mmCIF file of C-alpha atoms in Angstrom:
data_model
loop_
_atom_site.group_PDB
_atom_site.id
_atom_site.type_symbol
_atom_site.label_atom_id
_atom_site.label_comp_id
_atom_site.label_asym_id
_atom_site.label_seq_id
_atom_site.Cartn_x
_atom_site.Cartn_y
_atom_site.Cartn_z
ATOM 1 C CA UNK A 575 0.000 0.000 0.000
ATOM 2 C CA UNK A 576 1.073 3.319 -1.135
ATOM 3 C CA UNK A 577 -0.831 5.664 1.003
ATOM 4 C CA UNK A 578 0.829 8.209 2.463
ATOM 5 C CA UNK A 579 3.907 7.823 0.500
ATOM 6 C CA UNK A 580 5.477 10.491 -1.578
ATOM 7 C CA UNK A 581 7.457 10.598 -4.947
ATOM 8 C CA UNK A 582 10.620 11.683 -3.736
ATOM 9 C CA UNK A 583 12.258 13.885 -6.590
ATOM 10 C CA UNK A 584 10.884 16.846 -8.764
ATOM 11 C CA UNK A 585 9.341 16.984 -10.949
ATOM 12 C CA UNK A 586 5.879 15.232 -9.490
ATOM 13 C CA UNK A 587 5.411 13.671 -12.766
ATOM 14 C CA UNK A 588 6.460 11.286 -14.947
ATOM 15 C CA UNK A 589 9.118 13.061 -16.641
ATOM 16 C CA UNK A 590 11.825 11.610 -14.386
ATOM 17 C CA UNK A 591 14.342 10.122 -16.732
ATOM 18 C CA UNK A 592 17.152 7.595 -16.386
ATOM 19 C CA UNK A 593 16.379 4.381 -14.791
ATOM 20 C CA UNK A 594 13.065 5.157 -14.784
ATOM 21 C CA UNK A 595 10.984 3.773 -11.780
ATOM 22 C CA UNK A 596 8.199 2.438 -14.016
ATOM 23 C CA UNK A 597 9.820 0.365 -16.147
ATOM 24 C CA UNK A 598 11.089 -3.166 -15.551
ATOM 25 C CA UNK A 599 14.420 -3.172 -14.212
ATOM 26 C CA UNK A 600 15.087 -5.506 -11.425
ATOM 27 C CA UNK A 601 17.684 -3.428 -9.877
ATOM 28 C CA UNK A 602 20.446 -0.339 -9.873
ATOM 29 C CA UNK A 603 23.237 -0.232 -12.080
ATOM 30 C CA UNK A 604 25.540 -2.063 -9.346
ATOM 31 C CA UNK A 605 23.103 -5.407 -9.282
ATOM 32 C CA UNK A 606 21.227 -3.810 -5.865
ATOM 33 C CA UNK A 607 17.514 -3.142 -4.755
ATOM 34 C CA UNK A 608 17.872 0.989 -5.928
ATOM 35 C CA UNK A 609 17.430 3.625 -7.889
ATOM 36 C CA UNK A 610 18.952 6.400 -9.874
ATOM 37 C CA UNK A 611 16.446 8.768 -10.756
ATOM 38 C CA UNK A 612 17.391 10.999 -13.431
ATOM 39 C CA UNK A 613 15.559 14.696 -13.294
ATOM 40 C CA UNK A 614 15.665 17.300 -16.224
ATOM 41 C CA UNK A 615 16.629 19.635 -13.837
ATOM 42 C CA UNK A 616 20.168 20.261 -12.066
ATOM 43 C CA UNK A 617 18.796 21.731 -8.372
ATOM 44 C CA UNK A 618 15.261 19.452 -8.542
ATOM 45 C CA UNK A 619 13.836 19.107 -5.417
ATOM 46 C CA UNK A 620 14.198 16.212 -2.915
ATOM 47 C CA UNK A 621 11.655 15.299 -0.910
ATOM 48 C CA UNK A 622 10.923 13.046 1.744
ATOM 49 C CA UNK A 623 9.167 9.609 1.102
ATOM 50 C CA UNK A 624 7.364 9.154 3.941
ATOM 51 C CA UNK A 625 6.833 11.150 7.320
ATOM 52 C CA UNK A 626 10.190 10.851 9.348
ATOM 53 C CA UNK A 627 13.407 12.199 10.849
ATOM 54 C CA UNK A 628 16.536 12.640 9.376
ATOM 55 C CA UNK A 629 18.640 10.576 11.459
ATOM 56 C CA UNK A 630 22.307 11.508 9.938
ATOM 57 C CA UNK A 631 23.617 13.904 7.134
ATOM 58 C CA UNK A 632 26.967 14.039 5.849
ATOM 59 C CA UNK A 633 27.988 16.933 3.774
ATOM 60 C CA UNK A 634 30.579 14.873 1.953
ATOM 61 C CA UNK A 635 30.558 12.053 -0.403
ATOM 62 C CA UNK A 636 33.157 10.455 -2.546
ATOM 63 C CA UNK A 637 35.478 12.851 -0.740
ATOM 64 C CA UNK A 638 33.562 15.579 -2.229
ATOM 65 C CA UNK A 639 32.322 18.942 0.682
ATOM 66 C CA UNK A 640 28.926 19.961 -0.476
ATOM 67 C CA UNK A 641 28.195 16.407 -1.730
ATOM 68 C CA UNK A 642 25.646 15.536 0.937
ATOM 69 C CA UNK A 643 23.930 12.621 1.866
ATOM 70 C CA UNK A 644 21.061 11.691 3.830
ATOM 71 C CA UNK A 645 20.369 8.594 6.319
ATOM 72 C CA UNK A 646 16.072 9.133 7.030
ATOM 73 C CA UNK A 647 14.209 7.097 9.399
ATOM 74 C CA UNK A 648 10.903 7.130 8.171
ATOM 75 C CA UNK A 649 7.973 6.137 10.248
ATOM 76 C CA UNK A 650 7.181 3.412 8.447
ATOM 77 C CA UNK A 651 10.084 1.355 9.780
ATOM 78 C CA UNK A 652 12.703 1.360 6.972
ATOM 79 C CA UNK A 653 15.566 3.666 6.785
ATOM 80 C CA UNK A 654 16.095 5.614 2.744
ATOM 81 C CA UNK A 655 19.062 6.344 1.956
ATOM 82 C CA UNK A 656 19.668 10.058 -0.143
ATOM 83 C CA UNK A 657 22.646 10.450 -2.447
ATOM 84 C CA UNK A 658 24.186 12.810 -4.825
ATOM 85 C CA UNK A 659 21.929 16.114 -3.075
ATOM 86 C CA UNK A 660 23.152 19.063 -2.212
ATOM 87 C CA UNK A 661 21.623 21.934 0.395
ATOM 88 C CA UNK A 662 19.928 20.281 2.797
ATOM 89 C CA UNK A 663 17.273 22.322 4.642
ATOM 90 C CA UNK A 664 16.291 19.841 7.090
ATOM 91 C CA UNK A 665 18.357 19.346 10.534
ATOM 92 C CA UNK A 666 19.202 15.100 11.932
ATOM 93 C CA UNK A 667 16.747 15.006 14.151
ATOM 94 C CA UNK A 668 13.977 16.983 12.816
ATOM 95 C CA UNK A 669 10.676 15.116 12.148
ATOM 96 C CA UNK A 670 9.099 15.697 8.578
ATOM 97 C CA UNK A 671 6.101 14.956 7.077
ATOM 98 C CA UNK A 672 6.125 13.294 3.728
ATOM 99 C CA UNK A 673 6.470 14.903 1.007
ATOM 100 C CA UNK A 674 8.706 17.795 2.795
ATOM 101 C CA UNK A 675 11.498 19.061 1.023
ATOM 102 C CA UNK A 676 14.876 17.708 2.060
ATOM 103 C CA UNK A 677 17.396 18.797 -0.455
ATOM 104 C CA UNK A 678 18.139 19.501 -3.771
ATOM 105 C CA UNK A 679 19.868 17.260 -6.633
ATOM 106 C CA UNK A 680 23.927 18.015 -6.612
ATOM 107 C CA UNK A 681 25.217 19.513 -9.793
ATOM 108 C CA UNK A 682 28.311 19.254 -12.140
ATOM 109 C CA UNK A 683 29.759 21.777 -10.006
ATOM 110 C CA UNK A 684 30.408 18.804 -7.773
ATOM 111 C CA UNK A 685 32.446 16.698 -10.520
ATOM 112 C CA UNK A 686 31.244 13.049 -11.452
ATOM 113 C CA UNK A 687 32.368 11.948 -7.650
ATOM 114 C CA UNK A 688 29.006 13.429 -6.878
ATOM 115 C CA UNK A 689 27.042 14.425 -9.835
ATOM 116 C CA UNK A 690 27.208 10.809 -11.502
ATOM 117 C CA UNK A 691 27.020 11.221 -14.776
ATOM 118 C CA UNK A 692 23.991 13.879 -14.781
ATOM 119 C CA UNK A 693 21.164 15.505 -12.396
ATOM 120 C CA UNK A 694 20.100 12.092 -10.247
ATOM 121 C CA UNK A 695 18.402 11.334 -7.003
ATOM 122 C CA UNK A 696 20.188 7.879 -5.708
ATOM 123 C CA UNK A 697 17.661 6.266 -3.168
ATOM 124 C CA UNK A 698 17.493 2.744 -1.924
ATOM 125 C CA UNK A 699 15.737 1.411 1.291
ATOM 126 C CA UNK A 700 17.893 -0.807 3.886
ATOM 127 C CA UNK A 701 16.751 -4.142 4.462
ATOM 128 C CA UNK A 702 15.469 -6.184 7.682
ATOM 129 C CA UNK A 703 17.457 -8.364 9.353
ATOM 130 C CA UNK A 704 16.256 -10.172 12.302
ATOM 131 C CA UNK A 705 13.160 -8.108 12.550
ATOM 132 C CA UNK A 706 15.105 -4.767 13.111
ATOM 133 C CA UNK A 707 15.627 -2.336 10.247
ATOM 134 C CA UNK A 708 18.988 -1.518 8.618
ATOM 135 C CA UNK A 709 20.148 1.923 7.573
ATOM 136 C CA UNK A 710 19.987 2.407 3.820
ATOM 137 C CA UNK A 711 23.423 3.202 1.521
ATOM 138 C CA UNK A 712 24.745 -0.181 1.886
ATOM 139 C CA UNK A 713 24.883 -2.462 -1.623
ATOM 140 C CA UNK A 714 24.835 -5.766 0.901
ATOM 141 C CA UNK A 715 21.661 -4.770 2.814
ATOM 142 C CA UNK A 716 19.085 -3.187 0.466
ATOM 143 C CA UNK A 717 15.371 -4.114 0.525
ATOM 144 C CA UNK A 718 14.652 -6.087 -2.397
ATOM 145 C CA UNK A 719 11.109 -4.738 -2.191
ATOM 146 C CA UNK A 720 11.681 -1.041 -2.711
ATOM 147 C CA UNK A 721 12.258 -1.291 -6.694
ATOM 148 C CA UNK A 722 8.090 -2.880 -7.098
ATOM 149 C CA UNK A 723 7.173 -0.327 -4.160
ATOM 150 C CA UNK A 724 8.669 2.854 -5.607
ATOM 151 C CA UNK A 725 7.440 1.955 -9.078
ATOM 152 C CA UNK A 726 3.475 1.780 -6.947
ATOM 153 C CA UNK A 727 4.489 5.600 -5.998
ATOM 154 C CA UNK A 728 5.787 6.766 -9.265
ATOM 155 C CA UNK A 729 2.838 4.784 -11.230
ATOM 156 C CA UNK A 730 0.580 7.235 -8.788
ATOM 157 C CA UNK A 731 2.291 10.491 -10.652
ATOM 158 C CA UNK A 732 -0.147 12.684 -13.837
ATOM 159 C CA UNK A 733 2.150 12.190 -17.104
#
């Protein structure tokens, strides 16, 4: 079930690019449960999936300041993983409601350690293990589940 859950990148239609979420692709370019979501626009909006609290953000990536990341506990258990954003306006801690804007996507002022080969949201969803949820960003513990349940979301989206 979908309720409640939000489409996590601008533009809220289907316009994303890329990987895109509804087609049938069985995982990320790595072999792993996640996406890249391509957006026609460097700076897109990031928002958050589900109601939750940012639980860590590091402002570098790939040994890259600026290139931030975000670790988000949402309230429906799992933890999401964020990459290759930039300007976070939401604090670690901080409880969101879904939807919310979190960040924007990281541009080629960041060089490919960040930007990745053009304007991309990188989310993935950590996995379960023994009953208690795992934080997201990890290629050996990502919820196989996530790819059919964020193509339910983006399926939701007007053309």
């Amino acid at each position: 079930d979908t309720t409640g859950y939000s489409f996590p990148l601008e533009p809220q239609t289907k316009a994303v690019g890329g990987v895109r979420v509804g087609q049938v692709a069985t995982s990320h370019h790595d072999g792993t449960p996640a996406f890249d979501l391509f957006t026609p626009a460097e700076g897109a909006d990031v928002y958050a999936i589900f109601g939750g609290t940012p639980t860590r953000i590091n402002n570098s990536y790939g040994g890259v300041t600026g290139c931030t990341t975000i670790q988000f506990r949402a309230d429906d258990g799992f933890y999401y993983w964020y990459g290759h954003v930039k300007n976070a306006v939401v604090q670690e801690g901080q409880h969101i409601t879904a939807g919310a804007k979190m960040a924007e996507v990281a541009d080629t002022s960041f060089g490919s350690s960040c930007y990745g080969g053009g304007p991309h949201l990188h989310i993935d969803r950590g996995c379960i293990i023994n009953g208690e949820p795992q934080p997201g960003g990890r290629d050996a513990c990502r919820d196989p589940n996530f790819i059919p349940f964020l193509s339910k979301i983006y399926e939701r989206l007007p053309d």
